[in-house]
CSV table of C-alpha atoms in Angstrom, one decimal:
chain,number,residue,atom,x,y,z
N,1,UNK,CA,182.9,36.9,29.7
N,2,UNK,CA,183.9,35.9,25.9
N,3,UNK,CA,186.5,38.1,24.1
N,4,UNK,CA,185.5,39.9,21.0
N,5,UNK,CA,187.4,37.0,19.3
N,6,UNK,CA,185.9,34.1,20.7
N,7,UNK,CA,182.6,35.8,19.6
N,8,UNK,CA,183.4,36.6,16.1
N,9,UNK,CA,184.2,33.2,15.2
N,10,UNK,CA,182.4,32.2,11.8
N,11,UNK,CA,184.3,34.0,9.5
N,12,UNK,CA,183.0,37.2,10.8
N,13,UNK,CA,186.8,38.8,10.2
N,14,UNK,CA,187.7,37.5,6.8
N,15,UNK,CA,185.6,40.3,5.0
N,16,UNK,CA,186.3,43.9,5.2
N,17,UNK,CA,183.0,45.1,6.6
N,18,UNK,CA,183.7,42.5,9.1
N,19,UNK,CA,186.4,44.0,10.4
N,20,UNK,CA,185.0,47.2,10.0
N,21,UNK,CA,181.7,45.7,12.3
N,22,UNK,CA,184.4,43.9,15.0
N,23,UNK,CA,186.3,47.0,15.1
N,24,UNK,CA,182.9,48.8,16.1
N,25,UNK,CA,182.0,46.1,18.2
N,26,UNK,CA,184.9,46.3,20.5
N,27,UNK,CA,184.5,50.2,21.2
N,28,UNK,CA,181.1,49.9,22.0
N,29,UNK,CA,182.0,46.8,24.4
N,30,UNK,CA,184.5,49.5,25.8
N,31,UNK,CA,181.7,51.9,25.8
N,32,UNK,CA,179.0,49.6,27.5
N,33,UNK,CA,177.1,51.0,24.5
N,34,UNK,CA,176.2,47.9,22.3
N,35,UNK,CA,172.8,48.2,23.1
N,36,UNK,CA,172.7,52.1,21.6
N,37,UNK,CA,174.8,51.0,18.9
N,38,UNK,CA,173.1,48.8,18.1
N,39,UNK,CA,169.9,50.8,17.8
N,40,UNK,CA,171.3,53.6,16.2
N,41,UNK,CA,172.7,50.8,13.2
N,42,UNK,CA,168.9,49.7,12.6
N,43,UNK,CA,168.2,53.5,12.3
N,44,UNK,CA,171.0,53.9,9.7
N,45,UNK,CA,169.6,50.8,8.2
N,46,UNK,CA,166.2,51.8,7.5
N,47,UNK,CA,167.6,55.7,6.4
N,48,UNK,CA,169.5,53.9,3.8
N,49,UNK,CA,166.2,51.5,2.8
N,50,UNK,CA,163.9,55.2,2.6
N,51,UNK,CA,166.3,57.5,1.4
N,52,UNK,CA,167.9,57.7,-1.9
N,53,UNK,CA,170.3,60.9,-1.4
N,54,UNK,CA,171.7,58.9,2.0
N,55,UNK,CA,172.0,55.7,-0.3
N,56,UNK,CA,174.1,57.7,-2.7
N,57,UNK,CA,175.9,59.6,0.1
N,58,UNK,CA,177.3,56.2,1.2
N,59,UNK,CA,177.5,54.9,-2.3
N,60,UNK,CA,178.5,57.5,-4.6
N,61,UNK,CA,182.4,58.2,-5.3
N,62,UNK,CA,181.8,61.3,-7.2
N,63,UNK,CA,180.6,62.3,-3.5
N,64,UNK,CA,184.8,63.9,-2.1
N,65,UNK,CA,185.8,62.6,1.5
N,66,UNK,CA,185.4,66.5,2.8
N,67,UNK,CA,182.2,66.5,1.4
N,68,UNK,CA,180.9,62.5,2.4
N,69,UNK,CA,182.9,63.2,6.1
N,70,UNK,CA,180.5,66.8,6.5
N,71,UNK,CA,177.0,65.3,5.2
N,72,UNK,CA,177.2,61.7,7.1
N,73,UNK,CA,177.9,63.6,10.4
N,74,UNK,CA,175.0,65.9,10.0
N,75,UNK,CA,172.7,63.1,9.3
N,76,UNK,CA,174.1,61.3,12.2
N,77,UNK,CA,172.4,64.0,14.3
N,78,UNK,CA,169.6,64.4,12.1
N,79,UNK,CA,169.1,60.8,12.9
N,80,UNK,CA,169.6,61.0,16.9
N,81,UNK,CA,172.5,58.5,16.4
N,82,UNK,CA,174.9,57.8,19.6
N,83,UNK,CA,177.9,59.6,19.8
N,84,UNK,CA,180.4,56.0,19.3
N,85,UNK,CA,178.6,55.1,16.2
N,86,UNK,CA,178.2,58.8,15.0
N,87,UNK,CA,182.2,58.8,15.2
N,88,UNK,CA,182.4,55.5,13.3
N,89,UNK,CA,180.2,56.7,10.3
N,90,UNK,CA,183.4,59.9,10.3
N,91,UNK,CA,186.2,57.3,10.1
N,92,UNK,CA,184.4,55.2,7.3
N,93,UNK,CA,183.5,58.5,5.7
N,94,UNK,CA,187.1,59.6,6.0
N,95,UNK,CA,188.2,56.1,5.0
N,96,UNK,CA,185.9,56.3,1.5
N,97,UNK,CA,184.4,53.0,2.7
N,98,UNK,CA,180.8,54.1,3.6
N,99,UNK,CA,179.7,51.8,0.8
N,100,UNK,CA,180.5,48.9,3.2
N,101,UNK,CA,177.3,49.7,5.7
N,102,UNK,CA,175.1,47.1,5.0
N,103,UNK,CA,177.4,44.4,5.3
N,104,UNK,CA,178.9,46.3,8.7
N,105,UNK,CA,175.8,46.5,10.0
N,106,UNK,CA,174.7,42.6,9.4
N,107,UNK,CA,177.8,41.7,11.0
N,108,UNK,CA,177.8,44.0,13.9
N,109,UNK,CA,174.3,42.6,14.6
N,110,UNK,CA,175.7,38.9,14.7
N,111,UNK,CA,178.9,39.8,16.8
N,112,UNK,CA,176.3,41.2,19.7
N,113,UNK,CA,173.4,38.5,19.4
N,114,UNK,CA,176.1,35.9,19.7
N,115,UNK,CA,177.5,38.3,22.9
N,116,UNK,CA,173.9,37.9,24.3
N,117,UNK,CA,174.3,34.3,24.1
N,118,UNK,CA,171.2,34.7,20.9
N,119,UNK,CA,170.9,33.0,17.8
N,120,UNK,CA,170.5,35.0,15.1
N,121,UNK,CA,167.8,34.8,12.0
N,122,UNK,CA,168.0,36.3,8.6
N,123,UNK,CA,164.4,36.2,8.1
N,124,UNK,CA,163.1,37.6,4.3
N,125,UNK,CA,159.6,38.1,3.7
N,126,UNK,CA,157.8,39.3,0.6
N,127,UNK,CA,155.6,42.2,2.4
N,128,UNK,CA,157.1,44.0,5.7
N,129,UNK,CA,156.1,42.2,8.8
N,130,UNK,CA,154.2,44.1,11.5
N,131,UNK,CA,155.4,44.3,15.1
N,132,UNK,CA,152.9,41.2,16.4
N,133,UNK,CA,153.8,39.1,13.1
N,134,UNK,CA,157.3,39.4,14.2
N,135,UNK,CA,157.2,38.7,17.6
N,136,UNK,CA,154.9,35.2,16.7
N,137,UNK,CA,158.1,34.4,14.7
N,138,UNK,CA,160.3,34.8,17.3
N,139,UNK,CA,158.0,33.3,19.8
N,140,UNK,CA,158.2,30.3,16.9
N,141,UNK,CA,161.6,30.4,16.5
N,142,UNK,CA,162.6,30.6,20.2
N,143,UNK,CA,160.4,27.3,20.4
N,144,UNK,CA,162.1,25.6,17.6
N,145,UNK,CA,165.7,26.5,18.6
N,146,UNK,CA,165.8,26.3,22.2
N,147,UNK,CA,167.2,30.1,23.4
N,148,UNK,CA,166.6,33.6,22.3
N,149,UNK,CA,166.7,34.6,18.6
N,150,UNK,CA,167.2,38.0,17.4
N,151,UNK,CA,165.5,38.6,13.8
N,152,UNK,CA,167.4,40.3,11.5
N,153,UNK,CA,164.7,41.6,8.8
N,154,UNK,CA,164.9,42.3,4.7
N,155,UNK,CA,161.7,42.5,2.1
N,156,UNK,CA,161.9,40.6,-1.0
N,157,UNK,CA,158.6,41.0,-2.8
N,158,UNK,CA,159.7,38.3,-5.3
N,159,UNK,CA,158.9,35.8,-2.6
N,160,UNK,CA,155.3,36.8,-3.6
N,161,UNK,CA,154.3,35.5,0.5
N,162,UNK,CA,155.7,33.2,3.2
N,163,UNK,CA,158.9,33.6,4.4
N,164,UNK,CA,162.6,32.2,4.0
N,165,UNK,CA,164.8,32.1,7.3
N,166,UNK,CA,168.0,30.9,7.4
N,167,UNK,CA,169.5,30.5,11.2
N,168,UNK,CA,173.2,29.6,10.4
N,169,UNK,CA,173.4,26.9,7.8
N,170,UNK,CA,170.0,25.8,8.6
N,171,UNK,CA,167.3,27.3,5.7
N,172,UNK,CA,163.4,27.1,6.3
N,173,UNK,CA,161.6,28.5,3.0
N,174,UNK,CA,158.4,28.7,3.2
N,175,UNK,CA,158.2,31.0,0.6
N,176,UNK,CA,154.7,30.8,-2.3
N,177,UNK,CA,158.1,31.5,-5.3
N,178,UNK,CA,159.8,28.3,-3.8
N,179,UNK,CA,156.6,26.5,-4.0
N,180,UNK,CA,155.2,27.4,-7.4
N,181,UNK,CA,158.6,26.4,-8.4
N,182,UNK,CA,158.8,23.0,-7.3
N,183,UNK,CA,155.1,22.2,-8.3
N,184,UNK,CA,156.1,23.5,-11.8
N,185,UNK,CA,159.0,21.0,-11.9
N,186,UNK,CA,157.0,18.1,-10.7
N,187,UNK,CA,154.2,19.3,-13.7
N,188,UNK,CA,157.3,18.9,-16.1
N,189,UNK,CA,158.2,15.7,-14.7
């Protein structure tokens, strides 16, 4: 089995919410929980995409540590969240650096595809997908890449349509805003 080290690689450590994620990473290896973990991350994920008082909760510092340490923990319950990443949300509360959850959460997501031996996908689309659209891209990717890939998701609705994925430092845009933009260029020509 890899150590945490050998599977963060990339760079993964040099930022602060990648420490943060590794840090995470290692107690739910300890825990056997990176599974639930990583769940209950994509569940804190879309809670800060839908809810504006949990964005400001995380984002706010007029919000006190007391306060931020109370009101994350209750809506780690009200969220079902497990009980490793409910007392991770406490320290980063505690630690003032609840702002640092989205980039936590893309790295923790990395650190355990590449533990699953997965490639990961940052895959942006201008609509959200539905569950069969994004298991034909993974089916698609799969095919293209050779092995599993896990599809990290994000809307951009100035893509107008198509998609833009980027596996590693590989980018396939297929999107209509990369298109109109070229053809526009090549009018100007």
């Amino acid at each position: 089995m890899e150590t945490s080290g050998g599977i963060a690689g990339g760079g993964i450590q040099a930022s602060l919410g990648g420490r943060y994620a590794l840090a995470l990473f290692e107690l739910a290896q300890d825990a056997k929980a990176i599974d639930a973990v990583e769940a209950s991350l994509t569940t804190v994920r879309d809670a800060l995409a839908q809810s504006d008082d949990f964005r400001t909760l995380t984002t706010s510092p007029m919000v006190g540590r007391g306060p931020a340490v109370k009101a994350v923990l209750a809506t780690a319950d009200a969220l079902g969240i497990d009980a490793t990443t409910k007392s991770f949300l406490g320290v980063l509360a505690e630690n003032r650096r609840l702002a640092q959850l989205p980039a936590i959460i893309r790295a923790f997501r990395k650190l355990a595809s590449r533990y699953r031996g997965e490639v990961s996908a940052e895959v942006t689309s201008a609509h959200p997908l539905d569950e069969n659209q994004i298991s034909e891209l993974r089916q698609q990717l799969r095919t293209r890449v050779g092995r599993e890939v896990s599809v990290d998701l994000s809307v951009d609705p100035a893509l107008l349509g198509g998609l833009v994925v980027r596996i590693g430092s590989q980018m396939i845009d297929s999107s209509i805003r990369t298109r109109l933009n070229a053809l526009a260029s090549a009018m100007k020509g």
